[in-house]
mmCIF file of N, CA and C in Angstrom:
data_model
loop_
_atom_site.group_PDB
_atom_site.id
_atom_site.type_symbol
_atom_site.label_atom_id
_atom_site.label_comp_id
_atom_site.label_asym_id
_atom_site.label_seq_id
_atom_site.Cartn_x
_atom_site.Cartn_y
_atom_site.Cartn_z
ATOM 1 N N VAL A 88 -7.724 -21.354 22.662
ATOM 2 C CA VAL A 88 -7.324 -20.903 21.338
ATOM 3 C C VAL A 88 -8.585 -20.725 20.504
ATOM 4 N N GLN A 89 -8.747 -19.567 19.924
ATOM 5 C CA GLN A 89 -10.015 -19.276 19.274
ATOM 6 C C GLN A 89 -9.945 -19.365 17.763
ATOM 7 N N LEU A 90 -8.767 -19.163 17.193
ATOM 8 C CA LEU A 90 -8.575 -19.270 15.754
ATOM 9 C C LEU A 90 -7.268 -20.016 15.511
ATOM 10 N N VAL A 91 -7.321 -21.036 14.678
ATOM 11 C CA VAL A 91 -6.135 -21.814 14.381
ATOM 12 C C VAL A 91 -5.994 -21.957 12.870
ATOM 13 N N GLU A 92 -4.826 -21.554 12.364
ATOM 14 C CA GLU A 92 -4.541 -21.703 10.936
ATOM 15 C C GLU A 92 -3.755 -22.992 10.703
ATOM 16 N N SER A 93 -3.942 -23.567 9.535
ATOM 17 C CA SER A 93 -3.164 -24.741 9.140
ATOM 18 C C SER A 93 -3.019 -24.742 7.624
ATOM 19 N N GLY A 94 -2.100 -25.573 7.151
ATOM 20 C CA GLY A 94 -1.939 -25.744 5.711
ATOM 21 C C GLY A 94 -0.760 -25.022 5.092
ATOM 22 N N GLY A 95 -0.040 -24.247 5.897
ATOM 23 C CA GLY A 95 1.121 -23.562 5.353
ATOM 24 C C GLY A 95 2.256 -24.536 5.061
ATOM 25 N N GLY A 96 3.290 -24.031 4.396
ATOM 26 C CA GLY A 96 4.444 -24.846 4.080
ATOM 27 C C GLY A 96 5.253 -24.217 2.968
ATOM 28 N N SER A 97 6.096 -25.024 2.391
ATOM 29 C CA SER A 97 6.951 -24.565 1.294
ATOM 30 C C SER A 97 6.435 -25.115 -0.026
ATOM 31 N N VAL A 98 6.487 -24.289 -1.046
ATOM 32 C CA VAL A 98 5.993 -24.691 -2.360
ATOM 33 C C VAL A 98 6.835 -23.999 -3.423
ATOM 34 N N GLN A 99 6.951 -24.620 -4.564
ATOM 35 C CA GLN A 99 7.674 -24.009 -5.670
ATOM 36 C C GLN A 99 6.793 -22.980 -6.369
ATOM 37 N N ALA A 100 7.447 -22.015 -6.970
ATOM 38 C CA ALA A 100 6.731 -20.992 -7.717
ATOM 39 C C ALA A 100 5.830 -21.641 -8.766
ATOM 40 N N GLY A 101 4.622 -21.131 -8.871
ATOM 41 C CA GLY A 101 3.650 -21.701 -9.794
ATOM 42 C C GLY A 101 2.726 -22.714 -9.146
ATOM 43 N N GLY A 102 3.077 -23.135 -7.943
ATOM 44 C CA GLY A 102 2.291 -24.142 -7.250
ATOM 45 C C GLY A 102 1.120 -23.562 -6.485
ATOM 46 N N SER A 103 0.437 -24.425 -5.734
ATOM 47 C CA SER A 103 -0.759 -24.056 -4.984
ATOM 48 C C SER A 103 -0.661 -24.538 -3.542
ATOM 49 N N LEU A 104 -1.367 -23.848 -2.680
ATOM 50 C CA LEU A 104 -1.539 -24.269 -1.296
ATOM 51 C C LEU A 104 -2.958 -23.936 -0.877
ATOM 52 N N ARG A 105 -3.457 -24.688 0.077
ATOM 53 C CA ARG A 105 -4.780 -24.414 0.636
ATOM 54 C C ARG A 105 -4.632 -24.256 2.139
ATOM 55 N N LEU A 106 -4.951 -23.088 2.636
ATOM 56 C CA LEU A 106 -4.904 -22.810 4.057
ATOM 57 C C LEU A 106 -6.296 -22.986 4.648
ATOM 58 N N SER A 107 -6.325 -23.381 5.904
ATOM 59 C CA SER A 107 -7.583 -23.564 6.593
ATOM 60 C C SER A 107 -7.561 -22.829 7.927
ATOM 61 N N CYS A 108 -8.663 -22.189 8.261
ATOM 62 C CA CYS A 108 -8.810 -21.491 9.530
ATOM 63 C C CYS A 108 -9.970 -22.124 10.277
ATOM 64 N N THR A 109 -9.674 -22.673 11.448
ATOM 65 C CA THR A 109 -10.715 -23.255 12.287
ATOM 66 C C THR A 109 -10.978 -22.299 13.436
ATOM 67 N N ALA A 110 -12.243 -21.946 13.604
ATOM 68 C CA ALA A 110 -12.599 -20.951 14.611
ATOM 69 C C ALA A 110 -13.499 -21.556 15.673
ATOM 70 N N ALA A 111 -13.388 -21.045 16.884
ATOM 71 C CA ALA A 111 -14.336 -21.409 17.933
ATOM 72 C C ALA A 111 -15.726 -20.968 17.491
ATOM 73 N N VAL A 112 -16.724 -21.749 17.810
ATOM 74 C CA VAL A 112 -18.059 -21.534 17.250
ATOM 75 C C VAL A 112 -18.613 -20.159 17.602
ATOM 76 N N HIS A 113 -18.326 -19.650 18.785
ATOM 77 C CA HIS A 113 -18.898 -18.356 19.170
ATOM 78 C C HIS A 113 -18.247 -17.203 18.410
ATOM 79 N N ILE A 114 -17.082 -17.470 17.832
ATOM 80 C CA ILE A 114 -16.417 -16.452 17.023
ATOM 81 C C ILE A 114 -16.813 -16.599 15.563
ATOM 82 N N TYR A 115 -17.003 -17.827 15.147
ATOM 83 C CA TYR A 115 -17.251 -18.096 13.730
ATOM 84 C C TYR A 115 -18.621 -17.613 13.282
ATOM 85 N N ARG A 116 -19.629 -17.898 14.085
ATOM 86 C CA ARG A 116 -21.005 -17.714 13.630
ATOM 87 C C ARG A 116 -21.365 -16.245 13.429
ATOM 88 N N SER A 117 -21.868 -15.963 12.222
ATOM 89 C CA SER A 117 -22.386 -14.637 11.856
ATOM 90 C C SER A 117 -21.389 -13.517 12.087
ATOM 91 N N ASN A 118 -20.147 -13.813 11.755
ATOM 92 C CA ASN A 118 -19.091 -12.807 11.794
ATOM 93 C C ASN A 118 -18.359 -12.818 10.465
ATOM 94 N N CYS A 119 -17.484 -11.869 10.295
ATOM 95 C CA CYS A 119 -16.560 -11.899 9.165
ATOM 96 C C CYS A 119 -15.319 -12.680 9.583
ATOM 97 N N VAL A 120 -14.859 -13.554 8.725
ATOM 98 C CA VAL A 120 -13.583 -14.231 8.904
ATOM 99 C C VAL A 120 -12.715 -13.856 7.703
ATOM 100 N N GLY A 121 -11.560 -13.324 8.014
ATOM 101 C CA GLY A 121 -10.693 -12.843 6.946
ATOM 102 C C GLY A 121 -9.326 -13.491 6.977
ATOM 103 N N TRP A 122 -8.657 -13.420 5.843
ATOM 104 C CA TRP A 122 -7.272 -13.874 5.729
ATOM 105 C C TRP A 122 -6.385 -12.679 5.452
ATOM 106 N N PHE A 123 -5.247 -12.671 6.132
ATOM 107 C CA PHE A 123 -4.273 -11.600 6.005
ATOM 108 C C PHE A 123 -2.886 -12.216 5.887
ATOM 109 N N ARG A 124 -1.942 -11.397 5.480
ATOM 110 C CA ARG A 124 -0.570 -11.895 5.446
ATOM 111 C C ARG A 124 0.385 -10.763 5.780
ATOM 112 N N GLN A 125 1.552 -11.166 6.274
ATOM 113 C CA GLN A 125 2.569 -10.181 6.605
ATOM 114 C C GLN A 125 3.935 -10.745 6.273
ATOM 115 N N ALA A 126 4.627 -10.076 5.375
ATOM 116 C CA ALA A 126 5.990 -10.458 5.012
ATOM 117 C C ALA A 126 6.970 -9.676 5.891
ATOM 118 N N PRO A 127 8.165 -10.183 6.073
ATOM 119 C CA PRO A 127 9.159 -9.478 6.905
ATOM 120 C C PRO A 127 9.388 -8.050 6.413
ATOM 121 N N GLY A 128 9.305 -7.115 7.345
ATOM 122 C CA GLY A 128 9.543 -5.717 7.006
ATOM 123 C C GLY A 128 8.393 -5.026 6.326
ATOM 124 N N LYS A 129 7.265 -5.701 6.182
ATOM 125 C CA LYS A 129 6.118 -5.108 5.502
ATOM 126 C C LYS A 129 4.915 -5.057 6.431
ATOM 127 N N GLU A 130 3.950 -4.227 6.099
ATOM 128 C CA GLU A 130 2.735 -4.134 6.881
ATOM 129 C C GLU A 130 1.824 -5.330 6.602
ATOM 130 N N ARG A 131 0.947 -5.576 7.560
ATOM 131 C CA ARG A 131 -0.041 -6.639 7.373
ATOM 132 C C ARG A 131 -0.980 -6.259 6.234
ATOM 133 N N GLU A 132 -1.254 -7.218 5.367
ATOM 134 C CA GLU A 132 -2.032 -6.985 4.152
ATOM 135 C C GLU A 132 -3.272 -7.861 4.150
ATOM 136 N N GLY A 133 -4.413 -7.262 3.891
ATOM 137 C CA GLY A 133 -5.640 -8.026 3.795
ATOM 138 C C GLY A 133 -5.722 -8.755 2.470
ATOM 139 N N ILE A 134 -6.240 -9.988 2.503
ATOM 140 C CA ILE A 134 -6.353 -10.799 1.291
ATOM 141 C C ILE A 134 -7.817 -10.958 0.888
ATOM 142 N N ALA A 135 -8.615 -11.493 1.790
ATOM 143 C CA ALA A 135 -10.017 -11.769 1.486
ATOM 144 C C ALA A 135 -10.765 -11.966 2.794
ATOM 145 N N ALA A 136 -12.066 -11.811 2.736
ATOM 146 C CA ALA A 136 -12.895 -12.026 3.916
ATOM 147 C C ALA A 136 -14.254 -12.534 3.477
ATOM 148 N N ILE A 137 -14.909 -13.248 4.385
ATOM 149 C CA ILE A 137 -16.209 -13.820 4.074
ATOM 150 C C ILE A 137 -17.116 -13.699 5.280
ATOM 151 N N TYR A 138 -18.401 -13.470 5.026
ATOM 152 C CA TYR A 138 -19.388 -13.382 6.086
ATOM 153 C C TYR A 138 -19.965 -14.773 6.299
ATOM 154 N N THR A 139 -19.763 -15.325 7.486
ATOM 155 C CA THR A 139 -20.164 -16.709 7.728
ATOM 156 C C THR A 139 -21.667 -16.865 7.899
ATOM 157 N N GLY A 140 -22.376 -15.740 8.040
ATOM 158 C CA GLY A 140 -23.828 -15.808 8.156
ATOM 159 C C GLY A 140 -24.523 -15.690 6.822
ATOM 160 N N GLY A 141 -23.778 -15.623 5.747
ATOM 161 C CA GLY A 141 -24.375 -15.503 4.417
ATOM 162 C C GLY A 141 -23.348 -15.811 3.361
ATOM 163 N N ASN A 142 -23.427 -15.145 2.221
ATOM 164 C CA ASN A 142 -22.517 -15.433 1.115
ATOM 165 C C ASN A 142 -21.649 -14.247 0.725
ATOM 166 N N ASN A 143 -21.710 -13.169 1.481
ATOM 167 C CA ASN A 143 -20.905 -12.006 1.122
ATOM 168 C C ASN A 143 -19.430 -12.297 1.278
ATOM 169 N N LEU A 144 -18.654 -11.890 0.297
ATOM 170 C CA LEU A 144 -17.218 -12.024 0.404
ATOM 171 C C LEU A 144 -16.569 -10.846 -0.309
ATOM 172 N N VAL A 145 -15.317 -10.623 0.048
ATOM 173 C CA VAL A 145 -14.588 -9.493 -0.520
ATOM 174 C C VAL A 145 -13.134 -9.885 -0.683
ATOM 175 N N TYR A 146 -12.506 -9.372 -1.727
ATOM 176 C CA TYR A 146 -11.091 -9.633 -1.993
ATOM 177 C C TYR A 146 -10.339 -8.314 -2.118
ATOM 178 N N ALA A 147 -9.073 -8.354 -1.724
ATOM 179 C CA ALA A 147 -8.195 -7.234 -2.041
ATOM 180 C C ALA A 147 -8.002 -7.216 -3.555
ATOM 181 N N ASP A 148 -8.105 -6.052 -4.149
ATOM 182 C CA ASP A 148 -8.032 -5.946 -5.608
ATOM 183 C C ASP A 148 -6.753 -6.563 -6.181
ATOM 184 N N SER A 149 -5.655 -6.368 -5.477
ATOM 185 C CA SER A 149 -4.362 -6.814 -5.998
ATOM 186 C C SER A 149 -4.217 -8.325 -6.010
ATOM 187 N N LEU A 150 -5.072 -9.024 -5.251
ATOM 188 C CA LEU A 150 -4.924 -10.473 -5.139
ATOM 189 C C LEU A 150 -6.100 -11.232 -5.733
ATOM 190 N N LYS A 151 -7.062 -10.508 -6.238
ATOM 191 C CA LYS A 151 -8.228 -11.157 -6.814
ATOM 192 C C LYS A 151 -7.801 -11.971 -8.030
ATOM 193 N N GLY A 152 -8.319 -13.195 -8.123
ATOM 194 C CA GLY A 152 -8.018 -14.023 -9.275
ATOM 195 C C GLY A 152 -7.144 -15.215 -8.957
ATOM 196 N N ARG A 153 -6.195 -15.030 -8.054
ATOM 197 C CA ARG A 153 -5.326 -16.144 -7.688
ATOM 198 C C ARG A 153 -5.716 -16.782 -6.354
ATOM 199 N N PHE A 154 -6.418 -16.022 -5.520
ATOM 200 C CA PHE A 154 -6.781 -16.490 -4.190
ATOM 201 C C PHE A 154 -8.308 -16.620 -4.123
ATOM 202 N N THR A 155 -8.764 -17.711 -3.490
ATOM 203 C CA THR A 155 -10.194 -17.956 -3.361
ATOM 204 C C THR A 155 -10.535 -18.312 -1.930
ATOM 205 N N ILE A 156 -11.474 -17.576 -1.356
ATOM 206 C CA ILE A 156 -11.897 -17.837 0.018
ATOM 207 C C ILE A 156 -13.202 -18.619 -0.016
ATOM 208 N N SER A 157 -13.357 -19.529 0.931
ATOM 209 C CA SER A 157 -14.590 -20.314 1.000
ATOM 210 C C SER A 157 -14.857 -20.688 2.456
ATOM 211 N N GLN A 158 -16.089 -21.073 2.737
ATOM 212 C CA GLN A 158 -16.451 -21.425 4.108
ATOM 213 C C GLN A 158 -17.111 -22.793 4.144
ATOM 214 N N ASP A 159 -16.938 -23.453 5.282
ATOM 215 C CA ASP A 159 -17.621 -24.713 5.558
ATOM 216 C C ASP A 159 -18.291 -24.554 6.907
ATOM 217 N N ASN A 160 -19.545 -24.195 6.898
ATOM 218 C CA ASN A 160 -20.238 -23.905 8.158
ATOM 219 C C ASN A 160 -20.459 -25.150 9.010
ATOM 220 N N ALA A 161 -20.399 -26.314 8.420
ATOM 221 C CA ALA A 161 -20.535 -27.544 9.206
ATOM 222 C C ALA A 161 -19.308 -27.788 10.063
ATOM 223 N N LYS A 162 -18.166 -27.242 9.612
ATOM 224 C CA LYS A 162 -16.911 -27.453 10.348
ATOM 225 C C LYS A 162 -16.399 -26.173 11.003
ATOM 226 N N ASP A 163 -17.105 -25.054 10.802
ATOM 227 C CA ASP A 163 -16.644 -23.758 11.319
ATOM 228 C C ASP A 163 -15.236 -23.437 10.813
ATOM 229 N N THR A 164 -15.041 -23.637 9.533
ATOM 230 C CA THR A 164 -13.742 -23.352 8.937
ATOM 231 C C THR A 164 -13.898 -22.428 7.735
ATOM 232 N N VAL A 165 -12.879 -21.653 7.510
ATOM 233 C CA VAL A 165 -12.774 -20.803 6.332
ATOM 234 C C VAL A 165 -11.445 -21.114 5.662
ATOM 235 N N ASP A 166 -11.493 -21.492 4.420
ATOM 236 C CA ASP A 166 -10.289 -21.872 3.685
ATOM 237 C C ASP A 166 -9.856 -20.771 2.730
ATOM 238 N N LEU A 167 -8.574 -20.790 2.422
ATOM 239 C CA LEU A 167 -8.015 -19.887 1.418
ATOM 240 C C LEU A 167 -7.223 -20.733 0.423
ATOM 241 N N GLN A 168 -7.747 -20.850 -0.781
ATOM 242 C CA GLN A 168 -7.049 -21.559 -1.853
ATOM 243 C C GLN A 168 -6.149 -20.563 -2.567
ATOM 244 N N MET A 169 -4.866 -20.896 -2.667
ATOM 245 C CA MET A 169 -3.898 -19.994 -3.280
ATOM 246 C C MET A 169 -3.262 -20.692 -4.478
ATOM 247 N N ASP A 170 -3.393 -20.109 -5.632
ATOM 248 C CA ASP A 170 -2.890 -20.689 -6.877
ATOM 249 C C ASP A 170 -1.855 -19.779 -7.525
ATOM 250 N N ARG A 171 -1.043 -20.382 -8.396
ATOM 251 C CA ARG A 171 -0.009 -19.653 -9.146
ATOM 252 C C ARG A 171 0.826 -18.793 -8.199
ATOM 253 N N LEU A 172 1.305 -19.428 -7.164
ATOM 254 C CA LEU A 172 2.078 -18.709 -6.148
ATOM 255 C C LEU A 172 3.431 -18.272 -6.698
ATOM 256 N N ASN A 173 3.913 -17.142 -6.200
ATOM 257 C CA ASN A 173 5.237 -16.663 -6.561
ATOM 258 C C ASN A 173 5.967 -16.217 -5.301
ATOM 259 N N ALA A 174 7.218 -15.862 -5.453
ATOM 260 C CA ALA A 174 8.064 -15.553 -4.293
ATOM 261 C C ALA A 174 7.499 -14.402 -3.471
ATOM 262 N N GLU A 175 6.791 -13.494 -4.104
ATOM 263 C CA GLU A 175 6.225 -12.358 -3.376
ATOM 264 C C GLU A 175 5.072 -12.759 -2.466
ATOM 265 N N ASP A 176 4.600 -13.979 -2.599
ATOM 266 C CA ASP A 176 3.546 -14.475 -1.715
ATOM 267 C C ASP A 176 4.113 -15.052 -0.427
ATOM 268 N N THR A 177 5.428 -15.121 -0.313
ATOM 269 C CA THR A 177 6.056 -15.609 0.920
ATOM 270 C C THR A 177 5.738 -14.675 2.070
ATOM 271 N N ALA A 178 5.137 -15.231 3.117
ATOM 272 C CA ALA A 178 4.704 -14.414 4.254
ATOM 273 C C ALA A 178 4.130 -15.327 5.326
ATOM 274 N N MET A 179 3.872 -14.733 6.481
ATOM 275 C CA MET A 179 3.078 -15.391 7.506
ATOM 276 C C MET A 179 1.622 -15.062 7.207
ATOM 277 N N TYR A 180 0.788 -16.079 7.173
ATOM 278 C CA TYR A 180 -0.619 -15.902 6.857
ATOM 279 C C TYR A 180 -1.453 -16.083 8.121
ATOM 280 N N PHE A 181 -2.353 -15.146 8.328
ATOM 281 C CA PHE A 181 -3.186 -15.137 9.521
ATOM 282 C C PHE A 181 -4.657 -15.155 9.137
ATOM 283 N N CYS A 182 -5.471 -15.780 9.971
ATOM 284 C CA CYS A 182 -6.902 -15.569 9.856
ATOM 285 C C CYS A 182 -7.368 -14.775 11.073
ATOM 286 N N ALA A 183 -8.466 -14.099 10.884
ATOM 287 C CA ALA A 183 -9.001 -13.231 11.924
ATOM 288 C C ALA A 183 -10.518 -13.196 11.830
ATOM 289 N N ALA A 184 -11.152 -12.844 12.925
ATOM 290 C CA ALA A 184 -12.610 -12.759 12.956
ATOM 291 C C ALA A 184 -13.025 -11.438 13.579
ATOM 292 N N GLY A 185 -14.132 -10.915 13.086
ATOM 293 C CA GLY A 185 -14.640 -9.650 13.600
ATOM 294 C C GLY A 185 -16.078 -9.455 13.152
ATOM 295 N N PRO A 186 -16.735 -8.438 13.697
ATOM 296 C CA PRO A 186 -18.145 -8.217 13.383
ATOM 297 C C PRO A 186 -18.351 -7.771 11.937
ATOM 298 N N ALA A 187 -19.469 -8.183 11.384
ATOM 299 C CA ALA A 187 -19.819 -7.766 10.035
ATOM 300 C C ALA A 187 -20.464 -6.384 10.067
ATOM 301 N N GLY A 188 -20.384 -5.707 8.941
ATOM 302 C CA GLY A 188 -21.040 -4.421 8.799
ATOM 303 C C GLY A 188 -22.497 -4.599 8.408
ATOM 304 N N TRP A 189 -23.111 -3.493 8.072
ATOM 305 C CA TRP A 189 -24.524 -3.505 7.686
ATOM 306 C C TRP A 189 -24.746 -4.436 6.508
ATOM 307 N N GLY A 190 -25.726 -5.306 6.642
ATOM 308 C CA GLY A 190 -26.039 -6.239 5.562
ATOM 309 C C GLY A 190 -25.061 -7.376 5.412
ATOM 310 N N GLY A 191 -24.241 -7.590 6.432
ATOM 311 C CA GLY A 191 -23.291 -8.697 6.357
ATOM 312 C C GLY A 191 -22.074 -8.400 5.501
ATOM 313 N N THR A 192 -21.712 -7.127 5.405
ATOM 314 C CA THR A 192 -20.529 -6.788 4.618
ATOM 315 C C THR A 192 -19.266 -6.958 5.453
ATOM 316 N N CYS A 193 -18.192 -7.328 4.784
ATOM 317 C CA CYS A 193 -16.905 -7.547 5.432
ATOM 318 C C CYS A 193 -15.852 -6.642 4.813
ATOM 319 N N SER A 194 -14.764 -6.490 5.553
ATOM 320 C CA SER A 194 -13.660 -5.643 5.116
ATOM 321 C C SER A 194 -12.371 -6.453 5.081
ATOM 322 N N VAL A 195 -11.421 -6.006 4.301
ATOM 323 C CA VAL A 195 -10.077 -6.598 4.343
ATOM 324 C C VAL A 195 -9.116 -5.680 5.084
ATOM 325 N N SER A 196 -9.653 -4.792 5.887
ATOM 326 C CA SER A 196 -8.829 -3.942 6.737
ATOM 327 C C SER A 196 -8.622 -4.623 8.077
ATOM 328 N N ALA A 197 -7.378 -4.754 8.492
ATOM 329 C CA ALA A 197 -7.050 -5.469 9.724
ATOM 330 C C ALA A 197 -7.703 -4.833 10.946
ATOM 331 N N SER A 198 -7.944 -3.526 10.890
ATOM 332 C CA SER A 198 -8.503 -2.832 12.048
ATOM 333 C C SER A 198 -9.938 -3.252 12.332
ATOM 334 N N ALA A 199 -10.579 -3.934 11.407
ATOM 335 C CA ALA A 199 -11.967 -4.363 11.603
ATOM 336 C C ALA A 199 -12.068 -5.690 12.332
ATOM 337 N N TYR A 200 -10.953 -6.290 12.672
ATOM 338 C CA TYR A 200 -10.939 -7.641 13.233
ATOM 339 C C TYR A 200 -10.410 -7.657 14.649
ATOM 340 N N TYR A 201 -11.109 -8.390 15.517
ATOM 341 C CA TYR A 201 -10.773 -8.404 16.944
ATOM 342 C C TYR A 201 -10.008 -9.643 17.375
ATOM 343 N N PHE A 202 -10.249 -10.767 16.699
ATOM 344 C CA PHE A 202 -9.651 -12.045 17.102
ATOM 345 C C PHE A 202 -8.699 -12.507 16.007
ATOM 346 N N TRP A 203 -7.517 -12.947 16.434
ATOM 347 C CA TRP A 203 -6.478 -13.327 15.487
ATOM 348 C C TRP A 203 -5.882 -14.680 15.846
ATOM 349 N N GLY A 204 -5.533 -15.443 14.810
ATOM 350 C CA GLY A 204 -4.791 -16.668 15.021
ATOM 351 C C GLY A 204 -3.300 -16.393 15.105
ATOM 352 N N GLN A 205 -2.527 -17.456 15.323
ATOM 353 C CA GLN A 205 -1.082 -17.322 15.484
ATOM 354 C C GLN A 205 -0.340 -17.263 14.151
ATOM 355 N N GLY A 206 -1.003 -17.677 13.104
ATOM 356 C CA GLY A 206 -0.391 -17.602 11.784
ATOM 357 C C GLY A 206 0.198 -18.921 11.322
ATOM 358 N N THR A 207 0.331 -19.038 10.010
ATOM 359 C CA THR A 207 0.986 -20.195 9.397
ATOM 360 C C THR A 207 1.894 -19.674 8.282
ATOM 361 N N GLN A 208 3.112 -20.195 8.248
ATOM 362 C CA GLN A 208 4.106 -19.675 7.314
ATOM 363 C C GLN A 208 3.937 -20.294 5.929
ATOM 364 N N VAL A 209 4.003 -19.448 4.925
ATOM 365 C CA VAL A 209 4.013 -19.884 3.526
ATOM 366 C C VAL A 209 5.296 -19.379 2.887
ATOM 367 N N THR A 210 6.051 -20.306 2.319
ATOM 368 C CA THR A 210 7.309 -19.955 1.662
ATOM 369 C C THR A 210 7.264 -20.456 0.228
ATOM 370 N N VAL A 211 7.477 -19.547 -0.706
ATOM 371 C CA VAL A 211 7.462 -19.877 -2.131
ATOM 372 C C VAL A 211 8.860 -19.645 -2.689
ATOM 373 N N SER A 212 9.426 -20.676 -3.304
ATOM 374 C CA SER A 212 10.785 -20.543 -3.822
ATOM 375 C C SER A 212 10.852 -20.938 -5.284
#
């Protein structure tokens, strides 16, 4: 297993959750690690991504402000802090890893990522 998500669960609207993605070291190092989500009947949506070899990060415009991505290189983990959650945030959340672009830039496009975790469910009621 190369990517494992944790931290999902059920939360009331207005609450917070923190998701964690643990990656195998050969996938984590100097790659982009991103968070995505997919609700039933909807396409997979990019949330945020971070370059583990530096400090570059990127957010989907629609989710900027409530979601915060961070990395812990000592643990090979990338976390997603989610605040002020609402029912529309209910989805399966996935982390993924893929190569960085020029200068360590990352994308929130799912097509840029080669390795995917199994996902963790987030339900907001």
